[in-house]
Tab-separated table of C-alpha atoms and ligand atoms in Angstrom:
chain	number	residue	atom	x	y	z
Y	1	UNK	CA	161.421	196.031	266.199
Y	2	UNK	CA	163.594	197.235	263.750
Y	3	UNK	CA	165.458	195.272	260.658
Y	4	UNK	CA	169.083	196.714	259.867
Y	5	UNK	CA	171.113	194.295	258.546
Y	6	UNK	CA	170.554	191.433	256.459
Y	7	UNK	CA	173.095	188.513	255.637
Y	8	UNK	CA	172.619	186.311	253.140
Y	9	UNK	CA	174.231	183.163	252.091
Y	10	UNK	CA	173.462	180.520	249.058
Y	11	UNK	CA	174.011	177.055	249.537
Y	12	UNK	CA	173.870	173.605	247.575
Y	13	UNK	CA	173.501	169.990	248.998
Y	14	UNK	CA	173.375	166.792	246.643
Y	15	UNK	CA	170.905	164.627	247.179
Y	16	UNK	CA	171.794	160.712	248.593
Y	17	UNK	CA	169.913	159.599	245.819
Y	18	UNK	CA	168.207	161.479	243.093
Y	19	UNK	CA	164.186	162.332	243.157
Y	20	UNK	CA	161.929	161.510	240.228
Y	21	UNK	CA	158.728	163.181	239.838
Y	22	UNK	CA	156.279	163.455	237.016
Y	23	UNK	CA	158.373	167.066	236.189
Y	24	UNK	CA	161.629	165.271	236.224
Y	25	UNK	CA	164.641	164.182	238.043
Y	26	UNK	CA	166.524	166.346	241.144
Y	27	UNK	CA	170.052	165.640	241.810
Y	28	UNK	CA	171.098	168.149	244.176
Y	29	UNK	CA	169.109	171.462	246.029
Y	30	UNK	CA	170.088	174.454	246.124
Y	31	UNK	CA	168.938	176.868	248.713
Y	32	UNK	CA	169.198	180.211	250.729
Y	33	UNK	CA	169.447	181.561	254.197
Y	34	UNK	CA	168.389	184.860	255.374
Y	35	UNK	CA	169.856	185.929	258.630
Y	36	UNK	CA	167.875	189.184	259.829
Y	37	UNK	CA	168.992	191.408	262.390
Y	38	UNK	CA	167.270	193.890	264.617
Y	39	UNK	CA	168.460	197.078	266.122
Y	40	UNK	CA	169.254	195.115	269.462
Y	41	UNK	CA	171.574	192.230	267.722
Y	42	UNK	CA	169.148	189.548	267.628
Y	43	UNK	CA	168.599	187.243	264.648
Y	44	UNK	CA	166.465	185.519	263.083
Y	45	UNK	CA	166.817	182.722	260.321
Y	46	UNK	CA	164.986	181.641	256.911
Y	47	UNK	CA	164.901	179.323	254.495
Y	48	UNK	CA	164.179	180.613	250.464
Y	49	UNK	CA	163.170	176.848	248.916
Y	50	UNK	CA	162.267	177.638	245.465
Y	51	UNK	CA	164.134	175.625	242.795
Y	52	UNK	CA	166.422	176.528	240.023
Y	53	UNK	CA	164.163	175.319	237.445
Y	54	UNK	CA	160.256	176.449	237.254
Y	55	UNK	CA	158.803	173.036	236.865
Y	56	UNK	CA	156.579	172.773	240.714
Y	57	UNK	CA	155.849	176.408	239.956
Y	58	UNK	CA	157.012	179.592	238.510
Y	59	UNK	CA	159.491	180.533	240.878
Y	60	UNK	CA	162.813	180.402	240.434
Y	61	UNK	CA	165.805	180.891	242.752
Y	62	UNK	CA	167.667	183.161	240.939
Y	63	UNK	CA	164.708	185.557	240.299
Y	64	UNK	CA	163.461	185.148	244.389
Y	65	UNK	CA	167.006	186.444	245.517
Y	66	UNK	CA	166.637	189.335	242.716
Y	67	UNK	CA	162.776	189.787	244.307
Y	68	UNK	CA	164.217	189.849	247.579
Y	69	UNK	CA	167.234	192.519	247.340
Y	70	UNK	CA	165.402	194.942	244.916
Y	71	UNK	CA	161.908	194.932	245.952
Y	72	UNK	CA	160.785	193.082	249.528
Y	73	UNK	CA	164.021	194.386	251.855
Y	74	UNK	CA	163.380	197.722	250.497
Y	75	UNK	CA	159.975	197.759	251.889
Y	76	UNK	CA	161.924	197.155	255.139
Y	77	UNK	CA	163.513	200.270	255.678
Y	78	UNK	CA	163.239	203.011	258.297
Y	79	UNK	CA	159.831	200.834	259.187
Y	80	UNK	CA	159.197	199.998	263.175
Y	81	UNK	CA	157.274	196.641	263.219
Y	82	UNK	CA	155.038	195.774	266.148
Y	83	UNK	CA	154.065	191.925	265.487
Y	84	UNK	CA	155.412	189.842	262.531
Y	85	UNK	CA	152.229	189.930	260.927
Y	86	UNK	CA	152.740	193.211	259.780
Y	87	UNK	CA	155.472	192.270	256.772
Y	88	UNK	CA	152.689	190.138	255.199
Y	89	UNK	CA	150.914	193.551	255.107
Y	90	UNK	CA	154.126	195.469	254.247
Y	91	UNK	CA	154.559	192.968	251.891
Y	92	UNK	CA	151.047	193.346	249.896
Y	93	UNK	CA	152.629	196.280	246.953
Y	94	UNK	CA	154.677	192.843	245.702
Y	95	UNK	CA	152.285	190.475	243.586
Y	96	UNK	CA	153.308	186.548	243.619
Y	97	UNK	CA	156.563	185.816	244.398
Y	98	UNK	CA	155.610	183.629	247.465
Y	99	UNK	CA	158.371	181.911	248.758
Y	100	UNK	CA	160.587	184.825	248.604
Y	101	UNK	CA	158.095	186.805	250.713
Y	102	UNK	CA	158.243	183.401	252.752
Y	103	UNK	CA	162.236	183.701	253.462
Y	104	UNK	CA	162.194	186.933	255.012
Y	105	UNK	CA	158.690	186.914	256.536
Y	106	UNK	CA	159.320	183.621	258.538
Y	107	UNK	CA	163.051	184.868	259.589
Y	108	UNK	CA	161.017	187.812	261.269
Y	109	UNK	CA	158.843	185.585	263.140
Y	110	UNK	CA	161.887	183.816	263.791
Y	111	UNK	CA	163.455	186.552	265.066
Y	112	UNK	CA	160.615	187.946	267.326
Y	113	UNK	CA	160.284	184.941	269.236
Y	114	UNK	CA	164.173	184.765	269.729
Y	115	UNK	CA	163.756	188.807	271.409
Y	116	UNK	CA	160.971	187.479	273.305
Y	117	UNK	CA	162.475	184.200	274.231
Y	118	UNK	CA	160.407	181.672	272.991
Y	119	UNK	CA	159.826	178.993	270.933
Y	120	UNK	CA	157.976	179.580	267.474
Y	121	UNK	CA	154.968	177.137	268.797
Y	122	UNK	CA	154.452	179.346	271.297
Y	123	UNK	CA	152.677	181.688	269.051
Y	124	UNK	CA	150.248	179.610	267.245
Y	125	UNK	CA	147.263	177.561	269.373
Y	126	UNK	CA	146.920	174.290	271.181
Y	127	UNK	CA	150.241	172.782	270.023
Y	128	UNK	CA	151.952	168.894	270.456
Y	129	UNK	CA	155.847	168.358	271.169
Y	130	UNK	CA	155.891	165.852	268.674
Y	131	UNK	CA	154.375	165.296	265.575
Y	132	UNK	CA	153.452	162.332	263.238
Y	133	UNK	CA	155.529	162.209	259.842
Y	134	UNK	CA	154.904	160.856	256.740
Y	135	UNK	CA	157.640	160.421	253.401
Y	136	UNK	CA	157.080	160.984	249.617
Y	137	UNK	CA	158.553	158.677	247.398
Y	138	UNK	CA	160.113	159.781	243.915
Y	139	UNK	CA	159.175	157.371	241.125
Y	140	UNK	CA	161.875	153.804	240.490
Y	141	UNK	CA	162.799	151.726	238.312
Y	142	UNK	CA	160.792	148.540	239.111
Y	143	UNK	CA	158.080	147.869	241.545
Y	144	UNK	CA	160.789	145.594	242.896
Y	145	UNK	CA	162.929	148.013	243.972
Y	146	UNK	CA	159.858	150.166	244.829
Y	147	UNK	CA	158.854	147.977	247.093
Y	148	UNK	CA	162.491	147.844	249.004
Y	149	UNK	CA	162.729	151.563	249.727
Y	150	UNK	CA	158.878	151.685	251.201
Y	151	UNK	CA	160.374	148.604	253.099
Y	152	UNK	CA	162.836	150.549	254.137
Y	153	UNK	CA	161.054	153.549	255.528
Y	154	UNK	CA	158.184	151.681	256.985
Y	155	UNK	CA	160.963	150.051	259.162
Y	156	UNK	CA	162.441	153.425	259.662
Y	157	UNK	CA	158.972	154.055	261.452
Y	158	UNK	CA	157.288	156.351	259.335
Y	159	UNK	CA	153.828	156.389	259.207
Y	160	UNK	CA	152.438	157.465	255.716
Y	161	UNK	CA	153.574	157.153	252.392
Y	162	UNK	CA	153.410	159.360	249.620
Y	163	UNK	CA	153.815	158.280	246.192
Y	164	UNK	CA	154.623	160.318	242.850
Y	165	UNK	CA	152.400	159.193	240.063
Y	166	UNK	CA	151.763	160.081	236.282
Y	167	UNK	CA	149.751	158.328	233.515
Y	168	UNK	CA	150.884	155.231	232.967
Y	169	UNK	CA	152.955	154.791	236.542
Y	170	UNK	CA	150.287	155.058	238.898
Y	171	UNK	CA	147.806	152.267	239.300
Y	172	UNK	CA	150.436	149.174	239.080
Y	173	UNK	CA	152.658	150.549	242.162
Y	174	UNK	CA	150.269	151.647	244.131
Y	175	UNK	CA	148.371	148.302	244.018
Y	176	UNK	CA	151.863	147.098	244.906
Y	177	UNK	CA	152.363	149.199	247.936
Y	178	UNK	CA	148.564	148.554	248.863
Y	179	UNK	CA	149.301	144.945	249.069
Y	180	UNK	CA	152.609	144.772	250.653
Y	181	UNK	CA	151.016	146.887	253.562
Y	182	UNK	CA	147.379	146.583	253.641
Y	183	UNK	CA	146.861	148.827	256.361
Y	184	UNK	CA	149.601	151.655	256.094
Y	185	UNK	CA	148.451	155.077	255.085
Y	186	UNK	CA	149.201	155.483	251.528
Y	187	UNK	CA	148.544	158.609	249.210
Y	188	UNK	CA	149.441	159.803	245.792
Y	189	UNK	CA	150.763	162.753	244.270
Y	190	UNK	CA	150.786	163.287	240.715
Y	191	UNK	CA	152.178	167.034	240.642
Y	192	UNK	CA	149.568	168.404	237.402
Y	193	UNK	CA	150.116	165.805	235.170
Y	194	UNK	CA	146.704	164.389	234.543
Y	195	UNK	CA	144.445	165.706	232.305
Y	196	UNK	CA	140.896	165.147	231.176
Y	197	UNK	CA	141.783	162.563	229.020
Y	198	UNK	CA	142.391	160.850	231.920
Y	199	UNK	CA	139.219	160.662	234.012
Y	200	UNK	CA	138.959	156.763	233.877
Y	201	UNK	CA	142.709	155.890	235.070
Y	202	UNK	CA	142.471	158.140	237.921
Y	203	UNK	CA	139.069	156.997	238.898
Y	204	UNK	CA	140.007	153.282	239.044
Y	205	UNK	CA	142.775	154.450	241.623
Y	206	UNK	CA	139.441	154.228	243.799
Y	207	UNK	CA	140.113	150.764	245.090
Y	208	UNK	CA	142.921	151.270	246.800
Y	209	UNK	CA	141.661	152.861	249.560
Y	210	UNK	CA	144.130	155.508	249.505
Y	211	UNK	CA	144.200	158.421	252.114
Y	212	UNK	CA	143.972	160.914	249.243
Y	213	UNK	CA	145.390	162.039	245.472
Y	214	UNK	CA	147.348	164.951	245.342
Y	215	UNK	CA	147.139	167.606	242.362
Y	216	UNK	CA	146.090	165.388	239.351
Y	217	UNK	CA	145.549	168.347	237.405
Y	218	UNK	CA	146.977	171.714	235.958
Y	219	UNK	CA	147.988	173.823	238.994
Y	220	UNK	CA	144.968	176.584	237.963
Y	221	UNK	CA	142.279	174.409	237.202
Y	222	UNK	CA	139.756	174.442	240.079
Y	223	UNK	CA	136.833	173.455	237.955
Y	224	UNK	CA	138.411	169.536	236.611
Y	225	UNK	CA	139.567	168.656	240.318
Y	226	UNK	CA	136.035	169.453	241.219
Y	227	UNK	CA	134.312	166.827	238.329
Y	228	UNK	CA	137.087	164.231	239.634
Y	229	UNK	CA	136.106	164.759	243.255
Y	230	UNK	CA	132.660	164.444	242.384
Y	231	UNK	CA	132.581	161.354	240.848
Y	232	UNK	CA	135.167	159.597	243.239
Y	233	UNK	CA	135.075	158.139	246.672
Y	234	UNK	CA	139.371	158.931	247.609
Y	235	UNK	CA	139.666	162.990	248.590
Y	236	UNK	CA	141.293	165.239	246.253
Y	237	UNK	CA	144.052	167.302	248.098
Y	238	UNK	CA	145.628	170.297	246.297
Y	239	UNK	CA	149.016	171.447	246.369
Y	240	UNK	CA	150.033	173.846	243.544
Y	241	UNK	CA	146.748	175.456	243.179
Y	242	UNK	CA	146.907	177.173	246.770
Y	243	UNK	CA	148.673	180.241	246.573
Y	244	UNK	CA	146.769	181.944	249.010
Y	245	UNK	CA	143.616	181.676	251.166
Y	246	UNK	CA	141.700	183.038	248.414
Y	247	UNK	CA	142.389	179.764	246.716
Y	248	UNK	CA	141.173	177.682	249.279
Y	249	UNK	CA	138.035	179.437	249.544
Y	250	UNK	CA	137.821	179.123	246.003
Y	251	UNK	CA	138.816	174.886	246.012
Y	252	UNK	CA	136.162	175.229	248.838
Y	253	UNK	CA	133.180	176.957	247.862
Y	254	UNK	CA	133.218	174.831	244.192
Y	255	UNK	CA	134.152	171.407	245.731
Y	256	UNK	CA	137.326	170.984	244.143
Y	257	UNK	CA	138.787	169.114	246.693
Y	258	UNK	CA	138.832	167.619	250.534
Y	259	UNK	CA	142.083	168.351	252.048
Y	260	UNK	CA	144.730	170.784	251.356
Y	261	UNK	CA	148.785	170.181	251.520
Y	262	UNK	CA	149.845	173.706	252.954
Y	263	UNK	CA	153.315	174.830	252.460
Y	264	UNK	CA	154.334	177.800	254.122
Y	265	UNK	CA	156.919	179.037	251.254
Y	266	UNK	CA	154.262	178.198	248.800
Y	267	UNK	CA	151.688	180.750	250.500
Y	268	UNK	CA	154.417	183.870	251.676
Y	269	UNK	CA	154.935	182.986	254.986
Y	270	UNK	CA	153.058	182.285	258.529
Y	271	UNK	CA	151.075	184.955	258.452
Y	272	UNK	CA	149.262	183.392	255.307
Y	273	UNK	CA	149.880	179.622	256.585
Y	274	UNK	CA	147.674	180.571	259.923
Y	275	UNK	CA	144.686	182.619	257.803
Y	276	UNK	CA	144.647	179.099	255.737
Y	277	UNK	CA	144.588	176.217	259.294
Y	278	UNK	CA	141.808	178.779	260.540
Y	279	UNK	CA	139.639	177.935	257.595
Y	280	UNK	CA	140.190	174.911	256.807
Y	281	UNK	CA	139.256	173.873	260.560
Y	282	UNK	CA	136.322	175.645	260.346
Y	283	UNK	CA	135.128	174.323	256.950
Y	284	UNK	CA	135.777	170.716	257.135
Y	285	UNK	CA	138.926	170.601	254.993
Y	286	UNK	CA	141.890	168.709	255.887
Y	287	UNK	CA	144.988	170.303	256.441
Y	288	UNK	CA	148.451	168.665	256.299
Y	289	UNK	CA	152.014	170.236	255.869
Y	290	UNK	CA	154.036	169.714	252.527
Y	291	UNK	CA	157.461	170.108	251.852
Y	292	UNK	CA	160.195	171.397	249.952
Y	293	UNK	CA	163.462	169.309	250.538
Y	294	UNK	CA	164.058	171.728	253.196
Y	295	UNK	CA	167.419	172.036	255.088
Y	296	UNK	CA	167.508	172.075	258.702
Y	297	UNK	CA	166.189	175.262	258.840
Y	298	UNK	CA	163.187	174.903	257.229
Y	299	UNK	CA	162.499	171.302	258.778
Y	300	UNK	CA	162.833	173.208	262.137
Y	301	UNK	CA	159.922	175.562	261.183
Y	302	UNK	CA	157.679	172.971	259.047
Y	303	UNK	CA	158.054	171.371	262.789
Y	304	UNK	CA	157.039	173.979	264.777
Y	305	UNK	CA	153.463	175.181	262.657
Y	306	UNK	CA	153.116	171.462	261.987
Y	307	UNK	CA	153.020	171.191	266.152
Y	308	UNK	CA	149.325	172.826	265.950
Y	309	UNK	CA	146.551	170.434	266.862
Y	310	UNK	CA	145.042	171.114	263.301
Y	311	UNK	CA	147.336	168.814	261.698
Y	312	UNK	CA	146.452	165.089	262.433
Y	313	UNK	CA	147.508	163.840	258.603
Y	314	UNK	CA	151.143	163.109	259.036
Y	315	UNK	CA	153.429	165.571	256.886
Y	316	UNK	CA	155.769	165.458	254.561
Y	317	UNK	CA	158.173	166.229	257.223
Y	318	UNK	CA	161.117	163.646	257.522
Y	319	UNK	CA	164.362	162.882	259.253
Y	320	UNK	CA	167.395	164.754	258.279
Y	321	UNK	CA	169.496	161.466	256.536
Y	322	UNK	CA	166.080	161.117	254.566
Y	323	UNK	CA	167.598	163.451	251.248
Y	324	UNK	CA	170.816	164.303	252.453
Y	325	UNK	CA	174.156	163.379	254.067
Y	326	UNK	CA	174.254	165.757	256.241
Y	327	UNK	CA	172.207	168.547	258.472
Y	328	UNK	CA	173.041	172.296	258.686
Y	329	UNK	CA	171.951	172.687	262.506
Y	330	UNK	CA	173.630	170.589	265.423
Y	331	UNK	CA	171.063	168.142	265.987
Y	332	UNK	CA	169.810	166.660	262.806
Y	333	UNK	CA	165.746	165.135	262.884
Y	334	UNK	CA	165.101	161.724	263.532
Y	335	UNK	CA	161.947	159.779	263.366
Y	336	UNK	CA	160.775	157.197	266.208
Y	337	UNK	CA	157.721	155.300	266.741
Y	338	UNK	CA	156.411	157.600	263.122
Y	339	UNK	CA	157.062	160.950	264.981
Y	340	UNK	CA	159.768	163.698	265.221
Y	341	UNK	CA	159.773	165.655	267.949
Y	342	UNK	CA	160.029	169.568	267.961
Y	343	UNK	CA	162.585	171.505	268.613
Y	344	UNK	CA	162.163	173.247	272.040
Y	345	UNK	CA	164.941	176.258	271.300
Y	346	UNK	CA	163.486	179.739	270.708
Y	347	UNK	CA	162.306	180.676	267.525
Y	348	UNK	CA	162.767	177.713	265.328
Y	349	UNK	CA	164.507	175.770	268.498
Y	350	UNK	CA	167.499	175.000	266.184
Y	351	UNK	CA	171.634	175.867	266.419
Y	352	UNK	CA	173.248	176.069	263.188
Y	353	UNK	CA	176.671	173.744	262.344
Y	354	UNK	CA	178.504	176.353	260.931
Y	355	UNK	CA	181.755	174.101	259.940
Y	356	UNK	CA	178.831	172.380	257.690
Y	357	UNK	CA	177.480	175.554	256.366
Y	358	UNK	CA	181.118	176.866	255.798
Y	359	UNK	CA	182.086	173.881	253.313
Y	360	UNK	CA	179.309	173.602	251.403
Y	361	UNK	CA	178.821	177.990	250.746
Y	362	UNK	CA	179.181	179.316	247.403
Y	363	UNK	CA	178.216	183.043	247.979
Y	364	UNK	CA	177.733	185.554	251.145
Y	365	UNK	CA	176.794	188.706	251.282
Y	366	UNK	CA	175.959	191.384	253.929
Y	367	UNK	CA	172.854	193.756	252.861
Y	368	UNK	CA	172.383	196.982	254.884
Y	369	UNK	CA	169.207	198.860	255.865
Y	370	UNK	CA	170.300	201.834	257.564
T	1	LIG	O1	154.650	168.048	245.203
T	1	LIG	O2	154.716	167.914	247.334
T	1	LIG	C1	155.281	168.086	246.251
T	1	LIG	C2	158.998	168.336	246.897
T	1	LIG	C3	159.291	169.464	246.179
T	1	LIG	C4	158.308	170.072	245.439
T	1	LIG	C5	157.021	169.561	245.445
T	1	LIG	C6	156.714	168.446	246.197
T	1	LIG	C7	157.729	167.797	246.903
T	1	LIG	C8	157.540	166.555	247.627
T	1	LIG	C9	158.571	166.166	248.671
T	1	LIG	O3	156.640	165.779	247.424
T	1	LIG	C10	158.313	166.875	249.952
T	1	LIG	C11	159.413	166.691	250.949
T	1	LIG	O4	159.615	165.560	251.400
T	1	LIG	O5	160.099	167.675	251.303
T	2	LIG	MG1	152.628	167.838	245.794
């Protein structure tokens, strides 16, 4: 399989309603698509998810497209590729830059299944055609109203709620949420802004019997999650620290935490995403699937790796109308009964609405290789 052609487009959807999290606030998401094409006039599709700002991590948009153009496609050329594993290795000269690594490795996986006719799942082992979801929850205004939108989603059937915490906002809603449903699974994520200072507060969050706390602290510290998760009962899950599989091993081998939120775009790609479900089954860690207020397209494929039996947590994987007005591919996600079902397509199993994508475009541009 050869690449030749790349096209790629940029993108912006506003958000129904905007996203608080201890960083800040998110009105509207920008994002990319990668179409690439092989010498036989197949395609495959990806999704670049980093944000304009570097506030979740140091990745920006604008410097992932730059990343992208000048440095990963590059590698690309004149090279023959037998198995989509081997642009992770292509890929190994460029340091960091995950989820630009991310877009174009999972459009080639994308694209291999489409020239072999299958779905994406197909690939990975012992998968489900549907899948339990979870939703994360931006901070509000009042417990009140806090209270209404959980209401709201619990009734929409999802399963597991995710709340965003920071000092001084955590303990009061989640006690809230913990007695207005007793028994649903409920977690928190406090995206690094805890520090040691704040041992105590996070350790009273103990009694809530929540399903786990994600990230309390700075996004390199392994050794501080590892005192926390000592001294408390709840598992510590990390998100930003796990760049790689050489950061689980690392959250492993000290104790830093119990479960790890894996993002494909946050590790470069499948390739990565695979080495890290292999481990964690067969070291005892949990492993769930984040997200990244991903179009369509990257739903489609946070569906299809979440469809492995090694993900039992429910992810942060929800219904299309759950961030936006409207879905880029024909048949936009829903949730019933607290699952979404994957697409069965090949590849990512989705079409694309291309009046949608047309109307909401702000740049295109065709990138040869030959
Ligand atoms: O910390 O998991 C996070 C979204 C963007 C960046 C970081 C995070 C999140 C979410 C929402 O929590 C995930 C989603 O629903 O897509
Ligand atoms: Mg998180």
């Amino acid at each position: 399989m050869k690449i030749v052609e790349i096209q790629h487009i940029q993108l912006n959807m506003p958000l129904k309603s905007s996203f608080v999290t201890s960083y800040g606030v998110l009105k509207e998401k920008a994002f990319d698509l990668y179409f690439v094409c092989d010498e036989r006039g197949n395609q495959g599709i990806g999704e670049l998810v980093s944000f304009e700002v570097p506030d979740y991590i140091e990745e920006t948009i604008v410097n992932d497209r730059h990343i992208i153009k000048n440095y990963l496609l590059p590698l690309l050329k004149g090279k023959t590729l037998q198995y989509p594993t081997d642009v992770w290795q292509l890929f190994q000269t460029v340091q960091g830059n995950y989820m630009a690594k991310s877009a174009i490795e999972t459009a080639i996986w994308d694209l291999y299944a489409k020239r072999q006719k299958q779905p994406l799942s197909y690939y990975f082992p012992t998968t489900r055609d549907r899948i339990p979801v979870g939703v994360s929850v931006g901070m509000h205004e009042s417990t009140d109203a806090l209270i209404d939108a959980v209401k709201a989603y619990v009734e929409q059937g999802y399963t597991r709620i995710k709340l965003k915490i920071k000092p001084e906002n955590d303990y009061v809603p989640l006690k809230a949420i913990r007695e207005a449903f007793p028994t649903i699974l409920l977690m928190a994520d406090a995206n690094s802004a805890y520090d040691r200072q704040h041992m105590d507060a996070l350790k009273r969050l103990d009694t809530l019997n929540l399903s786990m706390i994600e990230q309390p602290f700075h996004p390199r510290d392994f050794v501080l999650h590892q005192q926390l998760q000592q001294q408390m009962q709840t598992a510590i899950c990390l998100d930003e620290n796990i760049r790689s599989l050489e950061d689980v091993q690392t959250a492993h081998a000290l104790q830093s935490c119990q479960s790890i939120n894996l993002k494909i775009p946050r590790v470069g790609g499948i390739t990565e995403a695979l080495r890290i479900v292999e481990f964690c089954d067969s070291h005892q860690l949990t492993v769930w699937l984040g997200g990244m207020f991903e179009s369509g397209v990257g739903r489609a494929l946070n569906l299809q790796f979440a469809s492995q039996q090694s993900f039992q947590f429910p992810g942060d994987i929800s219904a299309s109308d759950r961030y936006y007005y409207e879905d880029i591919v024909t048949q936009p996600v829903t949730v019933a009964q607290g699952e979404i079902i994957v697409p069965s397509g090949m590849g990512i199993g989705v079409e694309l609405n291309w009046e949608v994508i047309h109307r909401i475009c702000t740049l295109s541009e065709k990138i040869s290789l030959e």
